[in-house]
CSV table of C-alpha atoms in Angstrom, one decimal:
chain,number,residue,atom,x,y,z
A,1,MET,CA,102.0,80.7,115.5
A,2,THR,CA,98.4,80.3,114.5
A,3,SER,CA,96.4,77.2,115.3
A,4,LYS,CA,96.0,74.6,112.6
A,5,HIS,CA,92.4,74.0,113.6
A,6,SER,CA,89.5,76.3,114.3
A,7,ARG,CA,86.7,75.4,116.7
A,8,ARG,CA,84.2,75.8,113.9
A,9,ASN,CA,86.0,73.3,111.6
A,10,PHE,CA,86.5,70.9,114.5
A,11,LEU,CA,82.7,70.9,115.2
A,12,ARG,CA,82.1,70.4,111.5
A,13,GLY,CA,84.4,67.4,111.5
A,14,GLN,CA,86.9,69.2,109.3
A,15,LEU,CA,90.1,68.6,111.2
A,16,SER,CA,92.5,70.1,108.7
A,17,ARG,CA,92.7,73.6,107.4
A,18,PRO,CA,92.1,74.0,103.6
A,19,GLU,CA,95.2,74.9,101.5
A,20,PRO,CA,96.0,78.6,101.8
A,21,PRO,CA,95.5,80.7,98.7
A,22,PRO,CA,98.6,81.3,96.6
A,23,LEU,CA,100.9,84.1,97.7
A,24,ARG,CA,100.0,86.9,95.3
A,25,PRO,CA,101.8,90.2,95.0
A,26,PRO,CA,101.0,93.0,97.5
A,27,GLY,CA,97.8,94.8,96.6
A,28,ALA,CA,96.1,91.7,95.1
A,29,GLN,CA,92.4,91.8,95.3
A,30,ARG,CA,91.7,88.8,97.5
A,31,THR,CA,88.3,87.9,96.2
A,32,ARG,CA,88.6,89.1,92.6
A,33,PHE,CA,92.3,88.7,91.7
A,34,SER,CA,91.8,85.6,89.5
A,35,GLN,CA,89.0,87.3,87.6
A,36,LEU,CA,90.9,90.6,87.1
A,37,CYS,CA,94.4,89.4,86.4
A,38,THR,CA,95.0,88.7,82.7
A,39,GLY,CA,98.4,87.2,83.2
A,40,CYS,CA,100.1,90.0,81.2
A,41,GLY,CA,103.1,89.9,83.4
A,42,ASP,CA,103.5,93.7,83.7
A,43,CYS,CA,104.1,93.3,87.5
A,44,LEU,CA,107.1,91.0,87.1
A,45,PRO,CA,109.6,93.4,85.6
A,46,ALA,CA,108.2,96.3,87.7
A,47,CYS,CA,109.3,94.6,91.0
A,48,PRO,CA,112.7,96.0,91.9
A,49,GLU,CA,113.3,93.1,94.2
A,50,ALA,CA,112.6,90.5,91.4
A,51,ILE,CA,110.4,88.4,93.8
A,52,ILE,CA,107.4,88.2,91.5
A,53,LEU,CA,107.4,85.1,89.3
A,54,ARG,CA,104.9,83.3,87.0
A,55,ALA,CA,103.1,80.4,88.6
A,56,GLN,CA,104.5,77.0,87.6
A,57,GLY,CA,101.6,74.5,87.6
A,58,PRO,CA,98.6,73.2,85.7
A,59,SER,CA,96.2,75.9,86.9
A,60,ASP,CA,96.6,79.6,86.6
A,61,THR,CA,100.0,79.2,85.0
A,62,SER,CA,100.2,82.9,83.9
A,63,MET,CA,99.2,84.3,87.3
A,64,PRO,CA,102.0,86.1,89.3
A,65,LEU,CA,103.2,84.7,92.6
A,66,VAL,CA,105.6,86.1,95.3
A,67,ASP,CA,108.7,84.0,95.8
A,68,PHE,CA,110.4,85.0,99.0
A,69,SER,CA,113.3,82.6,98.3
A,70,GLN,CA,114.4,85.3,95.8
A,71,GLY,CA,114.4,88.1,98.4
A,72,ALA,CA,112.2,90.3,100.6
A,73,CYS,CA,109.4,92.7,99.7
A,74,THR,CA,109.8,96.4,100.4
A,75,PHE,CA,106.1,97.0,99.7
A,76,CYS,CA,107.1,99.8,97.3
A,77,GLY,CA,103.9,99.3,95.3
A,78,ALA,CA,105.7,99.2,91.9
A,79,CYS,CA,103.9,96.0,90.9
A,80,ALA,CA,100.5,97.5,91.7
A,81,GLU,CA,101.4,100.7,89.7
A,82,ALA,CA,102.3,98.6,86.7
A,83,CYS,CA,99.0,96.6,86.8
A,84,GLN,CA,96.6,97.9,84.2
A,85,THR,CA,93.7,95.7,85.2
A,86,ASP,CA,93.3,96.7,88.9
A,87,ALA,CA,94.0,93.1,90.0
A,88,LEU,CA,96.7,94.8,92.1
A,89,GLN,CA,95.8,98.1,93.7
A,90,ALA,CA,98.5,100.4,95.1
A,91,ASP,CA,96.2,101.7,97.9
A,92,ALA,CA,95.9,98.1,99.2
A,93,VAL,CA,99.6,97.4,99.3
A,94,PRO,CA,100.0,98.3,103.0
A,95,GLU,CA,97.2,95.9,103.9
A,96,TRP,CA,99.4,92.8,103.2
A,97,PRO,CA,97.7,90.1,105.3
A,98,TRP,CA,100.3,87.3,105.2
A,99,LYS,CA,102.4,86.4,108.3
A,100,ALA,CA,105.4,84.3,108.7
A,101,ILE,CA,105.4,81.0,110.6
A,102,VAL,CA,108.4,78.8,111.6
A,103,LYS,CA,108.1,75.1,110.6
A,104,ASP,CA,109.7,72.1,112.3
A,105,GLY,CA,112.6,72.1,109.8
A,106,CYS,CA,114.2,75.1,111.6
A,107,LEU,CA,117.9,74.3,112.1
A,108,SER,CA,117.8,75.9,115.6
A,109,LEU,CA,115.1,73.4,116.7
A,110,GLN,CA,117.4,70.6,115.4
A,111,GLY,CA,120.3,71.8,117.7
A,112,ILE,CA,122.2,73.6,115.0
A,113,SER,CA,123.1,77.2,115.8
A,114,CYS,CA,121.3,79.4,113.3
A,115,ARG,CA,119.6,82.7,113.8
A,116,ALA,CA,119.7,84.0,110.2
A,117,CYS,CA,115.9,84.8,110.3
A,118,GLU,CA,116.3,86.9,113.5
A,119,ASP,CA,119.2,88.9,112.0
A,120,ALA,CA,117.2,89.6,108.8
A,121,CYS,CA,114.0,90.6,110.5
A,122,ALA,CA,113.9,94.4,110.6
A,123,PRO,CA,110.7,94.7,112.7
A,124,ARG,CA,112.3,92.3,115.2
A,125,ALA,CA,109.3,89.9,115.1
A,126,ILE,CA,111.6,86.9,115.5
A,127,THR,CA,113.5,86.2,118.7
A,128,PHE,CA,115.1,83.0,120.1
A,129,ARG,CA,114.5,81.5,123.5
A,130,PRO,CA,117.1,79.2,125.0
A,131,MET,CA,115.9,75.6,125.6
A,132,ILE,CA,117.4,72.7,127.6
A,133,GLY,CA,120.2,71.0,125.7
A,134,GLY,CA,121.7,74.1,124.0
A,135,ARG,CA,119.0,74.6,121.5
A,136,ALA,CA,117.0,77.7,121.0
A,137,ARG,CA,113.4,78.0,120.0
A,138,PRO,CA,112.3,80.7,117.5
A,139,ASP,CA,109.4,82.8,118.8
A,140,LEU,CA,107.6,84.8,116.1
A,141,ASP,CA,105.5,87.7,117.3
A,142,GLN,CA,102.6,87.8,114.7
A,143,ALA,CA,101.7,91.4,115.8
A,144,GLN,CA,105.2,92.6,114.8
A,145,CYS,CA,105.5,90.5,111.6
A,146,ILE,CA,104.9,92.5,108.5
A,147,GLY,CA,105.1,89.5,106.1
A,148,CYS,CA,108.0,91.0,104.1
A,149,GLY,CA,109.8,87.6,103.6
A,150,ALA,CA,113.2,88.8,104.7
A,151,CYS,CA,113.4,85.9,107.1
A,152,ALA,CA,112.4,83.3,104.5
A,153,SER,CA,114.9,84.6,101.9
A,154,VAL,CA,117.8,83.9,104.3
A,155,CYS,CA,116.6,80.7,105.9
A,156,PRO,CA,119.0,77.9,104.9
A,157,SER,CA,116.5,75.1,105.6
A,158,GLY,CA,113.4,76.7,104.1
A,159,ALA,CA,111.7,76.5,107.4
A,160,ILE,CA,109.8,79.8,107.1
A,161,ALA,CA,106.3,79.7,105.5
A,162,PHE,CA,103.5,82.2,105.2
A,163,GLU,CA,99.9,81.9,106.0
A,164,LEU,CA,96.9,84.1,106.5
A,165,PRO,CA,96.0,84.7,110.1
A,166,ASP,CA,92.8,83.2,111.5
A,167,THR,CA,89.9,85.6,111.0
A,168,PRO,CA,87.7,86.3,114.0
A,169,GLU,CA,84.8,84.5,112.4
A,170,GLU,CA,86.7,81.2,112.4
A,171,ASP,CA,87.2,81.4,116.2
A,172,CYS,CA,83.5,82.1,117.0
């Protein structure tokens, strides 16, 4: 798991990390997506996994979001191919930056036998280590995680979240 605080923010007196950006479809132009996306919704029906939905909130209500509770992403690039504005670019699909994290609500951490995320993880990024008392702690190998969301879609407690890994500049 990544640290909640970087040294730079600690020295600045900023003890909490800012809210992560919304989980946009693969191939989203990180810095220019909100300027390029018109909210046309062409990417929604193009997704064979049906995990791209419209945002439900006061701001950017027409912007697409990825919802891993609906299933996992295969990174097929169909959403980017359907995008006419270049807000999603097919050649950037393999560069999906998001990584899974396991939150405290994990059933296994509560002493309930559950390893659904481990079973669903094709790259085998999630393993469980036995702990005292019969519990098992999930270990997530960030280097193995491809951020597909298979683990999140099967988690009965919703304990899987996604975040952008720390960049080297934050740790300087």
